Amino acid sequence: RPALVLAVVVAASAVVRLSAVQPTVAYPWPFAGMVFRFLCTDFFRNRATFGAITDAAMFLEGLGLFVAGVTLVGQNRALGHRLLTMVTCGAAGVAALNIGQLFTASLRTGDTWNALVMSIDAIRITVAFPDLNAAGSYLAMGLLLAAGLAFAALGRDETLGRAGVGRWLGLLWLPVVPFLALGLWLTGSRTALVAVTPAACALLPVASRASRWSAWGAICVAVLVVVLSLPFAGDRFSLSTESPRPVRVAVNYRLETTRAAFRMIAERPVFGVGVGSFYARSGEYFTPAFRKEIPGENAHNNFLQVLAELGVIGFVPFLWIIGVVGAAVATGWRSGRLPAAATAGAAGLVAFILTWLAGHPLLIFEVATAFWLVLAAVAALAVEGGVETGHPTRDHLWRWAAALIVVIAVASVPLRGRDAAQRANLTNAAIGLSAWETDDGGARFRRMIDRAAQFYVPADATSMRLPVRLERNSRDGAAVNLEIQLDGELANRVRIEGTNWSEVAMVLPRPRHDQGHRSVQISIVNVERGAEGGRPLSLDIGEPTLTTLERR
């Protein structure tokens, strides 16, 4: 239920964002057709066309994985352990890539040992993911999963025995733990390193089920990891400004993004600024000095990021999902019926969620996917373990609360969309165009990825010179006819041939309505030559040069 509610809120937020970049011109059916074609084709190739759909899809895909995982693990309990094993193996692979990169860089110096000792303390490495802190969150979760699965495999859990996990597997999981710890250390994510310690306390129940020699072996491994890391901990957690990454700088950085998040939340507390909009809108809420150095940034706090983007109406079901799973785990832990694998997964989730306080790992697709899979496996294993989580009266209240949130989210879309369209900054907004690219000559351009595209110009612009060309790999002699509309009315027809830039000059009459921007639609109405072979021609649209009359 909470996953469905959150999915509706996210989808409604995406529709509002789409409304902001689509005025009443060619709306709704032509625009809806473009969105549908994008979902069927370019969504799987070039996601830059509709950023709102891409940002929402990442959340919706995670929720879909969660629901599918809970359903399938509920039907086959052994699948839950396999999911957790799969995620742990993936984390071990990511750690191996980090460690391999460390040794490769050290070998190239010619002084391998000294370079290795210096690098392990000074550099940060992540090979699989673009975000170092997100990689740290992922590996922290994998580290505790590996430790928990080692105890589960070596323990006296009959369910795991039926799942095909023998006691010998514990001997394979134990050496994986320091391996993952080193991979985590190399990311340099201090938040993840700190989060591992309190989260490890969740492993105590499953550790008590293991044999005495297994428990002592795990303790020895943990002590060894801590002792080996102590000589290198100084620079990682140094407050001195002479350190490569002083803690003070990182804290001040996050304080600034946190203040911006609270300003954003105060302005849009109910519905938020829109799914995926924090980065683009953050500059409006930074102080001038910080904005001069950092024009845009994420919240570095996943809780605040979700609250600022989706508002209270989205934050409630988001916490609801986590709370329901947490309640099921806590109830099973108290009753002693929680499977050992679920305990291991819960420990990993605790570490991952603690890193949300100073990071945003859910913004990285692969990391978010691992989180939703682990959450699903833990939820299903906790419930299937005989844990009763429902109460008739309470369930009735939650049902009405869910219905109320859905109704508010859906019913508010027209009003929110109209307000978003009036307030939107459409300077770089576009439909049917790729993200900005730069050609060999330094000219910026965007590629048409449909037969029609739309961008926006300031309403006070009086003329425009628009560079246009056929894409560079077009056939010789190719030519197309273009139709350019301004605010839905025909403004120009031109013929474009060749892959060299041609400038289309246009006079922009005064707009009829008082608005900040006006839409320019470009449509390929006829392909004269060069489309043989079934491959459609595409156009590159350069950055327009605008002339604006000075107001007296």
Coordinates of C-alpha atoms in Angstrom, one line a residue:
R1 CA 0.0 0.0 0.0
P2 CA 2.6 2.7 0.9
A3 CA 4.6 1.7 -2.3
L4 CA 1.5 2.3 -4.4
V5 CA 0.8 5.6 -2.7
L6 CA 4.4 6.8 -3.2
A7 CA 4.3 5.7 -6.9
V8 CA 1.1 7.9 -7.4
V9 CA 2.8 10.9 -5.8
V10 CA 5.9 10.5 -7.9
A11 CA 4.0 10.1 -11.1
A12 CA 1.8 13.2 -10.3
S13 CA 5.0 15.2 -9.6
A14 CA 6.4 14.1 -12.9
V15 CA 3.2 15.3 -14.7
V16 CA 3.5 18.7 -13.0
R17 CA 7.1 19.0 -14.1
L18 CA 6.1 18.2 -17.7
S19 CA 3.3 20.8 -17.5
A20 CA 5.9 23.4 -16.6
V21 CA 7.8 22.9 -19.9
Q22 CA 4.7 22.6 -22.0
P23 CA 2.5 25.7 -22.5
T24 CA -1.0 25.3 -23.9
V25 CA 0.5 25.2 -27.5
A26 CA 0.1 21.7 -29.0
Y27 CA -1.3 20.4 -25.7
P28 CA -2.3 17.9 -24.6
W29 CA -2.6 15.3 -27.4
P30 CA 0.4 16.1 -29.6
F31 CA 2.6 16.5 -26.5
A32 CA 1.2 13.3 -25.0
G33 CA 2.1 11.5 -28.2
M34 CA 5.7 12.7 -28.0
V35 CA 5.9 11.5 -24.4
F36 CA 4.5 8.1 -25.4
R37 CA 7.0 7.7 -28.3
F38 CA 9.8 8.7 -25.9
L39 CA 8.8 6.0 -23.4
C40 CA 8.7 3.4 -26.2
T41 CA 12.0 4.3 -27.8
D42 CA 14.4 6.9 -26.6
F43 CA 13.8 6.2 -22.9
F44 CA 16.0 3.2 -23.4
R45 CA 18.7 5.1 -25.4
N46 CA 18.8 8.8 -24.6
R47 CA 17.0 9.8 -21.4
A48 CA 17.9 13.5 -21.7
T49 CA 14.7 14.4 -23.6
F50 CA 12.3 14.4 -20.8
G51 CA 14.2 14.8 -17.5
A52 CA 11.0 14.7 -15.5
I53 CA 10.2 11.2 -16.8
T54 CA 13.7 10.0 -16.3
D55 CA 13.9 11.2 -12.7
A56 CA 10.4 9.8 -11.8
A57 CA 11.2 6.5 -13.6
M58 CA 14.2 5.9 -11.4
F59 CA 12.0 6.1 -8.3
L60 CA 9.1 4.1 -9.9
E61 CA 11.5 1.4 -11.0
G62 CA 12.8 1.0 -7.5
L63 CA 9.3 0.8 -6.1
G64 CA 8.4 -1.8 -8.8
L65 CA 11.5 -3.9 -7.8
F66 CA 10.4 -3.6 -4.1
V67 CA 6.8 -4.8 -4.8
A68 CA 8.0 -7.6 -7.2
G69 CA 10.6 -8.7 -4.7
V70 CA 8.2 -8.9 -1.8
T71 CA 5.7 -10.8 -3.9
L72 CA 8.2 -13.4 -5.2
V73 CA 10.0 -13.9 -2.0
G74 CA 6.7 -14.4 -0.3
Q75 CA 6.0 -17.3 -2.7
N76 CA 9.5 -18.7 -2.4
R77 CA 11.3 -17.9 0.8
A78 CA 14.6 -19.3 -0.4
L79 CA 14.6 -16.6 -3.0
G80 CA 15.0 -14.0 -0.3
H81 CA 18.3 -15.5 0.8
R82 CA 19.5 -15.7 -2.9
L83 CA 18.7 -12.0 -3.4
L84 CA 20.8 -11.1 -0.4
T85 CA 23.6 -13.3 -1.6
M86 CA 23.4 -11.8 -5.0
V87 CA 23.7 -8.2 -3.7
T88 CA 26.6 -9.3 -1.4
C89 CA 28.4 -10.8 -4.4
G90 CA 27.9 -7.7 -6.3
A91 CA 29.3 -5.6 -3.5
A92 CA 32.4 -7.9 -3.4
G93 CA 32.8 -7.3 -7.1
V94 CA 32.7 -3.5 -6.7
A95 CA 35.3 -3.8 -3.8
A96 CA 37.5 -5.9 -6.1
L97 CA 37.4 -3.2 -8.8
N98 CA 38.4 -0.6 -6.2
I99 CA 41.3 -2.7 -4.8
G100 CA 42.4 -3.6 -8.3
Q101 CA 42.6 0.1 -9.3
L102 CA 44.7 0.8 -6.1
F103 CA 47.2 -1.9 -7.0
T104 CA 47.3 -0.9 -10.7
A105 CA 48.1 2.7 -9.8
S106 CA 50.7 1.6 -7.3
L107 CA 52.5 -0.8 -9.8
R108 CA 52.8 2.0 -12.3
T109 CA 54.9 4.2 -10.0
G110 CA 57.8 1.7 -9.9
D111 CA 57.9 1.9 -6.1
T112 CA 54.9 -0.3 -5.4
W113 CA 55.1 -0.8 -1.7
N114 CA 55.6 2.9 -0.7
A115 CA 53.0 4.0 -3.3
L116 CA 50.6 1.5 -1.9
V117 CA 51.0 2.7 1.7
M118 CA 50.7 6.3 0.7
S119 CA 47.8 5.8 -1.6
I120 CA 45.6 3.8 0.7
D121 CA 45.6 6.8 3.1
A122 CA 45.4 9.7 0.7
I123 CA 43.3 8.8 -2.4
R124 CA 39.7 7.9 -2.9
I125 CA 38.7 5.3 -5.4
T126 CA 35.4 4.2 -6.9
V127 CA 35.4 2.4 -10.2
A128 CA 31.8 1.2 -10.6
F129 CA 29.8 4.3 -9.5
P130 CA 30.4 8.1 -10.2
D131 CA 29.6 9.1 -6.6
L132 CA 32.2 8.1 -4.0
N133 CA 29.8 8.5 -1.0
A134 CA 27.1 6.4 -2.8
A135 CA 29.8 3.7 -3.4
G136 CA 30.6 3.9 0.3
S137 CA 26.9 3.4 1.3
Y138 CA 26.6 0.4 -1.1
L139 CA 29.8 -1.2 0.3
A140 CA 28.8 -0.6 3.9
M141 CA 25.5 -2.4 3.3
G142 CA 27.4 -5.2 1.5
L143 CA 30.0 -5.5 4.3
L144 CA 27.3 -6.1 7.0
L145 CA 25.4 -8.4 4.6
A146 CA 28.6 -10.5 4.2
A147 CA 29.2 -10.7 7.9
G148 CA 25.5 -11.6 8.6
L149 CA 25.4 -14.2 6.0
A150 CA 28.6 -15.8 7.3
F151 CA 27.0 -16.1 10.7
A152 CA 23.7 -17.4 9.1
A153 CA 25.6 -20.0 7.1
L154 CA 27.6 -21.2 10.1
G155 CA 24.7 -21.1 12.5
R156 CA 21.9 -23.4 13.3
D157 CA 19.2 -22.0 11.0
E158 CA 17.2 -24.8 9.5
T159 CA 15.5 -22.6 6.9
L160 CA 18.9 -21.7 5.4
G161 CA 19.9 -25.4 5.4
R162 CA 16.9 -26.1 3.1
A163 CA 17.9 -23.2 0.9
G164 CA 21.0 -25.1 0.0
V165 CA 23.6 -23.2 2.1
G166 CA 26.0 -25.5 3.8
R167 CA 28.2 -24.8 6.7
W168 CA 31.2 -24.7 4.5
L169 CA 30.0 -21.5 2.8
G170 CA 30.7 -19.6 6.0
L171 CA 34.4 -20.2 5.3
L172 CA 34.0 -18.3 2.1
W173 CA 32.0 -15.4 3.5
L174 CA 34.5 -14.7 6.3
P175 CA 37.5 -13.6 4.1
V176 CA 35.0 -11.5 2.0
V177 CA 34.4 -9.3 5.0
P178 CA 37.9 -7.7 5.2
F179 CA 37.9 -7.6 1.4
L180 CA 34.7 -5.5 1.5
A181 CA 36.1 -3.4 4.4
L182 CA 39.1 -2.4 2.3
G183 CA 36.9 -1.5 -0.7
L184 CA 34.8 0.6 1.6
W185 CA 37.9 2.3 3.0
L186 CA 39.1 3.2 -0.4
T187 CA 35.9 5.2 -1.2
G188 CA 36.8 7.6 1.6
S189 CA 33.2 7.9 2.7
R190 CA 33.5 8.9 6.3
T191 CA 29.7 8.7 6.8
A192 CA 29.7 5.1 5.6
L193 CA 32.7 4.1 7.8
V194 CA 31.0 5.6 10.8
A195 CA 27.6 4.1 10.0
V196 CA 29.0 0.5 10.0
T197 CA 29.7 0.5 13.8
P198 CA 26.1 1.1 15.1
A199 CA 24.6 -1.0 12.4
A200 CA 26.8 -3.9 13.3
C201 CA 24.9 -4.1 16.6
A202 CA 21.9 -5.5 14.7
L203 CA 24.0 -8.6 13.9
L204 CA 24.2 -9.7 17.6
P205 CA 21.1 -11.9 17.5
V206 CA 22.3 -13.8 14.5
A207 CA 25.8 -14.0 15.9
S208 CA 24.4 -15.8 19.0
R209 CA 23.1 -18.6 16.7
A210 CA 26.5 -19.4 15.3
S211 CA 28.9 -21.8 16.9
R212 CA 31.5 -20.6 19.4
W213 CA 34.5 -21.0 17.1
S214 CA 32.6 -19.1 14.3
A215 CA 31.8 -16.2 16.7
W216 CA 35.4 -16.0 17.8
G217 CA 36.6 -16.1 14.3
A218 CA 34.4 -13.3 13.3
I219 CA 35.5 -11.2 16.3
C220 CA 39.2 -11.8 15.4
V221 CA 38.5 -10.7 11.8
A222 CA 36.7 -7.5 13.0
V223 CA 39.5 -6.7 15.4
L224 CA 42.1 -7.2 12.7
V225 CA 40.3 -4.9 10.3
V226 CA 40.1 -2.2 13.0
V227 CA 43.7 -2.5 14.0
L228 CA 44.9 -2.4 10.4
S229 CA 42.9 0.7 9.7
L230 CA 44.0 2.7 12.7
P231 CA 47.3 4.0 11.3
F232 CA 45.4 5.4 8.3
A233 CA 42.4 6.9 10.2
G234 CA 44.2 10.2 11.0
D235 CA 43.8 11.8 7.6
R236 CA 40.4 10.4 6.9
F237 CA 38.9 12.0 9.9
S238 CA 41.3 14.9 10.4
L239 CA 39.9 18.4 11.4
S240 CA 43.1 20.1 10.2
T241 CA 42.8 22.2 7.1
E242 CA 46.2 20.8 6.0
S243 CA 44.5 17.4 5.5
P244 CA 43.6 16.5 1.9
R245 CA 39.9 16.3 2.8
P246 CA 39.4 18.0 6.2
V247 CA 36.2 17.1 8.0
R248 CA 35.5 20.7 8.7
V249 CA 35.2 21.6 5.0
A250 CA 32.8 18.6 4.4
V251 CA 30.6 19.6 7.3
N252 CA 30.4 23.3 6.2
Y253 CA 29.6 22.1 2.7
R254 CA 26.7 20.0 3.9
L255 CA 25.4 22.7 6.3
E256 CA 25.0 25.0 3.3
T257 CA 23.1 22.4 1.3
T258 CA 21.0 21.6 4.4
R259 CA 20.0 25.2 4.8
A260 CA 19.1 25.4 1.2
A261 CA 17.0 22.3 1.6
F262 CA 15.1 23.7 4.5
R263 CA 14.5 27.0 2.6
M264 CA 13.1 24.9 -0.3
I265 CA 10.9 22.9 2.1
A266 CA 9.6 26.0 3.8
E267 CA 8.6 27.4 0.4
R268 CA 6.9 24.2 -0.9
P269 CA 6.1 22.1 2.1
V270 CA 3.1 20.1 0.9
F271 CA 4.0 19.0 -2.7
G272 CA 7.7 19.9 -2.9
V273 CA 9.6 21.4 -5.9
G274 CA 9.2 18.4 -8.1
V275 CA 10.8 15.0 -8.3
G276 CA 14.4 15.2 -9.4
S277 CA 14.3 19.1 -9.3
F278 CA 16.5 19.7 -6.2
Y279 CA 19.8 20.0 -8.1
A280 CA 18.3 22.4 -10.8
R281 CA 16.5 24.5 -8.2
S282 CA 19.1 24.5 -5.5
G283 CA 21.0 27.6 -6.7
E284 CA 17.9 29.7 -6.0
Y285 CA 18.2 28.8 -2.3
F286 CA 22.0 29.0 -1.8
T287 CA 23.6 32.1 -0.3
P288 CA 25.2 34.3 -3.0
A289 CA 28.8 33.5 -1.9
F290 CA 28.1 29.7 -2.1
R291 CA 26.2 30.0 -5.3
K292 CA 29.1 31.7 -7.0
E293 CA 31.3 28.7 -6.3
I294 CA 28.6 26.0 -6.6
P295 CA 25.7 26.9 -8.9
G296 CA 23.8 23.6 -8.2
E297 CA 24.1 20.7 -5.9
N298 CA 22.1 17.9 -4.3
A299 CA 21.0 18.0 -0.6
H300 CA 23.7 15.5 0.6
N301 CA 20.9 14.2 2.8
N302 CA 18.5 11.7 1.2
F303 CA 15.7 12.4 3.7
L304 CA 15.8 16.1 3.0
Q305 CA 16.1 15.5 -0.7
V306 CA 12.9 13.4 -0.8
L307 CA 11.1 15.9 1.5
A308 CA 12.1 18.9 -0.6
E309 CA 11.3 17.3 -4.0
L310 CA 8.0 15.5 -3.0
G311 CA 6.9 17.5 0.0
V312 CA 5.1 16.0 3.0
I313 CA 2.7 14.2 0.7
G314 CA 5.5 12.1 -0.7
F315 CA 7.7 12.0 2.4
V316 CA 5.0 10.3 4.5
P317 CA 4.6 7.1 2.3
F318 CA 8.4 7.1 1.8
L319 CA 8.9 6.8 5.6
W320 CA 5.9 4.5 5.8
I321 CA 7.6 1.9 3.6
I322 CA 10.7 1.9 5.7
G323 CA 8.7 2.0 8.9
V324 CA 6.6 -1.0 8.0
V325 CA 9.7 -3.1 7.2
G326 CA 11.4 -1.9 10.4
A327 CA 8.4 -2.8 12.5
A328 CA 8.2 -6.3 11.0
V329 CA 11.9 -6.8 11.7
A330 CA 11.6 -5.5 15.2
T331 CA 8.6 -7.7 16.0
G332 CA 10.3 -10.8 14.6
W333 CA 13.5 -10.0 16.5
R334 CA 11.6 -9.7 19.8
S335 CA 9.7 -12.9 19.2
G336 CA 12.9 -14.8 18.1
R337 CA 11.3 -15.9 14.8
L338 CA 13.2 -13.6 12.5
P339 CA 15.3 -15.6 9.9
A340 CA 19.0 -15.1 10.2
A341 CA 19.2 -13.8 6.6
A342 CA 16.6 -11.2 7.4
T343 CA 18.7 -10.0 10.3
A344 CA 21.8 -9.7 8.1
G345 CA 19.8 -7.7 5.6
A346 CA 18.4 -5.5 8.3
A347 CA 21.9 -4.7 9.5
G348 CA 23.0 -3.7 6.0
L349 CA 19.9 -1.6 5.6
V350 CA 20.5 0.2 8.9
A351 CA 24.1 1.1 7.7
F352 CA 22.7 2.2 4.3
I353 CA 20.0 4.4 5.8
L354 CA 22.3 6.0 8.3
T355 CA 24.4 7.2 5.4
W356 CA 21.4 9.2 4.1
L357 CA 22.1 11.7 6.8
A358 CA 25.1 13.0 4.9
G359 CA 24.7 11.5 1.4
H360 CA 22.2 10.7 -1.4
P361 CA 23.0 7.2 -2.5
L362 CA 19.4 6.7 -3.9
L363 CA 20.3 9.1 -6.7
I364 CA 22.7 6.4 -8.2
F365 CA 20.6 3.9 -10.1
E366 CA 22.7 0.8 -9.4
V367 CA 23.0 1.6 -5.7
A368 CA 19.3 2.4 -5.4
T369 CA 18.5 -0.9 -7.1
A370 CA 20.5 -2.9 -4.6
F371 CA 18.8 -1.1 -1.7
W372 CA 15.2 -1.8 -3.0
L373 CA 16.1 -5.5 -3.5
V374 CA 17.5 -5.9 0.0
L375 CA 14.5 -4.0 1.5
A376 CA 12.1 -6.3 -0.4
A377 CA 14.0 -9.5 0.7
V378 CA 14.1 -8.4 4.3
A379 CA 10.4 -7.4 4.3
A380 CA 9.2 -10.6 2.8
L381 CA 11.4 -12.8 5.0
A382 CA 10.3 -11.0 8.2
V383 CA 6.6 -11.3 7.3
E384 CA 6.9 -14.9 6.0
G385 CA 8.7 -15.8 9.3
G386 CA 5.4 -15.6 11.0
V387 CA 5.5 -12.0 12.1
E388 CA 2.1 -10.4 12.5
T389 CA 2.3 -6.7 11.5
G390 CA -1.3 -5.7 11.0
H391 CA -4.0 -4.5 13.4
P392 CA -7.6 -4.2 12.3
T393 CA -8.3 -0.7 13.6
R394 CA -4.9 0.7 12.7
D395 CA -5.0 -0.9 9.2
H396 CA -8.4 0.7 8.6
L397 CA -6.9 4.1 9.5
W398 CA -3.9 3.6 7.2
R399 CA -6.2 2.6 4.4
W400 CA -8.1 5.9 4.6
A401 CA -4.8 7.8 4.9
A402 CA -3.5 6.1 1.8
A403 CA -6.7 6.9 -0.1
L404 CA -6.6 10.6 1.0
I405 CA -3.0 11.1 -0.1
V406 CA -3.7 9.5 -3.5
V407 CA -6.8 11.8 -4.0
I408 CA -4.9 14.9 -3.0
A409 CA -1.9 14.1 -5.2
V410 CA -4.1 13.4 -8.3
A411 CA -6.6 16.2 -7.8
S412 CA -3.9 18.8 -7.3
V413 CA -2.1 18.1 -10.6
P414 CA -4.0 20.7 -12.7
L415 CA -3.6 23.5 -10.2
R416 CA 0.1 22.6 -9.6
G417 CA 0.8 22.3 -13.3
R418 CA -0.7 25.7 -14.0
D419 CA 1.3 27.3 -11.2
A420 CA 4.5 25.5 -12.3
A421 CA 4.1 26.7 -15.9
Q422 CA 3.8 30.3 -14.6
R423 CA 6.8 30.1 -12.4
A424 CA 9.1 27.9 -14.6
N425 CA 12.5 29.1 -15.8
L426 CA 12.5 27.8 -19.4
T427 CA 15.9 29.1 -20.5
N428 CA 17.4 25.7 -21.1
A429 CA 14.2 23.7 -21.2
A430 CA 13.3 21.7 -24.4
I431 CA 11.2 18.9 -25.7
G432 CA 12.4 16.5 -28.3
L433 CA 16.0 17.7 -28.1
S434 CA 19.0 16.0 -26.5
A435 CA 21.2 17.5 -23.8
W436 CA 23.7 20.2 -24.9
E437 CA 26.7 19.0 -26.8
T438 CA 29.8 20.7 -28.3
D439 CA 31.1 20.1 -31.8
D440 CA 34.7 20.2 -32.9
G441 CA 34.5 24.0 -33.5
G442 CA 33.3 24.7 -30.0
A443 CA 29.7 25.4 -31.0
R444 CA 27.0 24.2 -28.6
F445 CA 24.1 22.3 -30.1
R446 CA 21.3 19.9 -29.3
R447 CA 20.1 17.0 -31.5
M448 CA 16.5 16.5 -32.6
I449 CA 15.5 13.0 -31.5
D450 CA 12.0 13.2 -33.0
R451 CA 10.4 14.8 -36.1
A452 CA 9.3 17.7 -33.9
A453 CA 11.0 19.6 -31.1
Q454 CA 10.3 22.6 -29.0
F455 CA 12.4 25.1 -27.0
Y456 CA 11.8 28.5 -25.5
V457 CA 13.0 32.1 -25.9
P458 CA 12.5 35.1 -23.7
A459 CA 9.3 37.0 -24.4
D460 CA 11.1 40.3 -24.9
A461 CA 13.3 39.0 -27.7
T462 CA 12.6 40.8 -31.0
S463 CA 14.7 38.7 -33.4
M464 CA 16.5 35.3 -33.5
R465 CA 19.2 33.8 -35.6
L466 CA 19.0 30.0 -35.2
P467 CA 21.9 27.7 -36.4
V468 CA 20.6 24.5 -38.0
R469 CA 22.3 21.6 -39.9
L470 CA 21.8 18.0 -40.7
E471 CA 23.5 15.6 -38.3
R472 CA 27.1 14.9 -39.2
N473 CA 26.6 11.3 -40.4
S474 CA 23.8 12.2 -42.9
R475 CA 24.2 11.0 -46.5
D476 CA 25.6 13.3 -49.2
G477 CA 22.9 15.4 -50.8
A478 CA 20.4 14.9 -48.0
A479 CA 17.8 17.7 -47.5
V480 CA 14.7 18.4 -45.4
N481 CA 12.0 21.0 -45.2
L482 CA 11.4 22.6 -41.9
E483 CA 8.4 24.4 -40.5
I484 CA 9.0 26.8 -37.6
Q485 CA 6.1 27.9 -35.4
L486 CA 6.1 30.6 -32.8
D487 CA 3.5 30.2 -30.0
G488 CA 1.7 27.7 -32.2
E489 CA 1.5 29.9 -35.3
L490 CA 3.4 29.4 -38.5
A491 CA 6.4 31.8 -38.5
N492 CA 8.8 30.4 -41.2
R493 CA 9.5 27.6 -43.7
V494 CA 13.1 26.7 -44.6
R495 CA 15.0 24.1 -46.5
I496 CA 18.1 22.6 -44.8
E497 CA 20.7 20.6 -46.7
G498 CA 24.3 19.6 -45.9
T499 CA 26.1 19.2 -42.6
N500 CA 27.4 22.7 -42.4
W501 CA 25.7 25.2 -40.2
S502 CA 23.0 27.4 -41.8
E503 CA 21.4 30.3 -39.9
V504 CA 17.7 30.8 -40.0
A505 CA 16.9 34.5 -39.3
M506 CA 13.5 35.4 -37.9
V507 CA 11.7 38.4 -36.6
L508 CA 9.8 37.7 -33.4
P509 CA 6.7 39.8 -33.1
R510 CA 5.4 41.0 -29.8
P511 CA 3.6 38.1 -27.9
R512 CA -0.1 38.3 -27.3
H513 CA 0.1 37.2 -23.7
D514 CA 2.1 38.5 -20.8
Q515 CA 4.5 35.6 -20.2
G516 CA 8.2 35.3 -19.5
H517 CA 9.0 32.9 -22.4
R518 CA 7.5 31.8 -25.6
S519 CA 7.7 28.5 -27.4
V520 CA 9.5 27.8 -30.7
Q521 CA 8.4 24.6 -32.4
I522 CA 10.5 23.0 -35.2
S523 CA 9.0 20.3 -37.3
I524 CA 10.4 18.2 -40.2
V525 CA 7.5 18.4 -42.7
N526 CA 9.2 16.8 -45.7
V527 CA 12.4 14.8 -46.4
E528 CA 13.5 15.5 -49.9
R529 CA 16.5 13.3 -50.1
G530 CA 18.8 11.1 -48.0
A531 CA 16.4 9.0 -46.0
E532 CA 16.9 5.8 -47.9
G533 CA 17.4 2.6 -45.9
G534 CA 14.7 3.3 -43.4
R535 CA 16.8 5.5 -41.1
P536 CA 15.2 8.9 -40.4
L537 CA 17.2 12.1 -40.8
S538 CA 18.0 14.1 -37.7
L539 CA 18.9 17.8 -37.2
D540 CA 21.3 19.6 -35.0
I541 CA 19.9 22.8 -33.5
G542 CA 22.5 25.3 -32.3
E543 CA 22.3 27.9 -29.6
P544 CA 20.1 30.8 -30.9
T545 CA 21.4 34.4 -31.0
L546 CA 18.7 36.7 -29.7
T547 CA 18.2 40.5 -30.1
T548 CA 16.3 42.4 -27.4
L549 CA 15.1 46.0 -27.7
E550 CA 16.1 48.1 -24.7
R551 CA 13.2 49.3 -22.7
R552 CA 13.1 53.0 -22.0

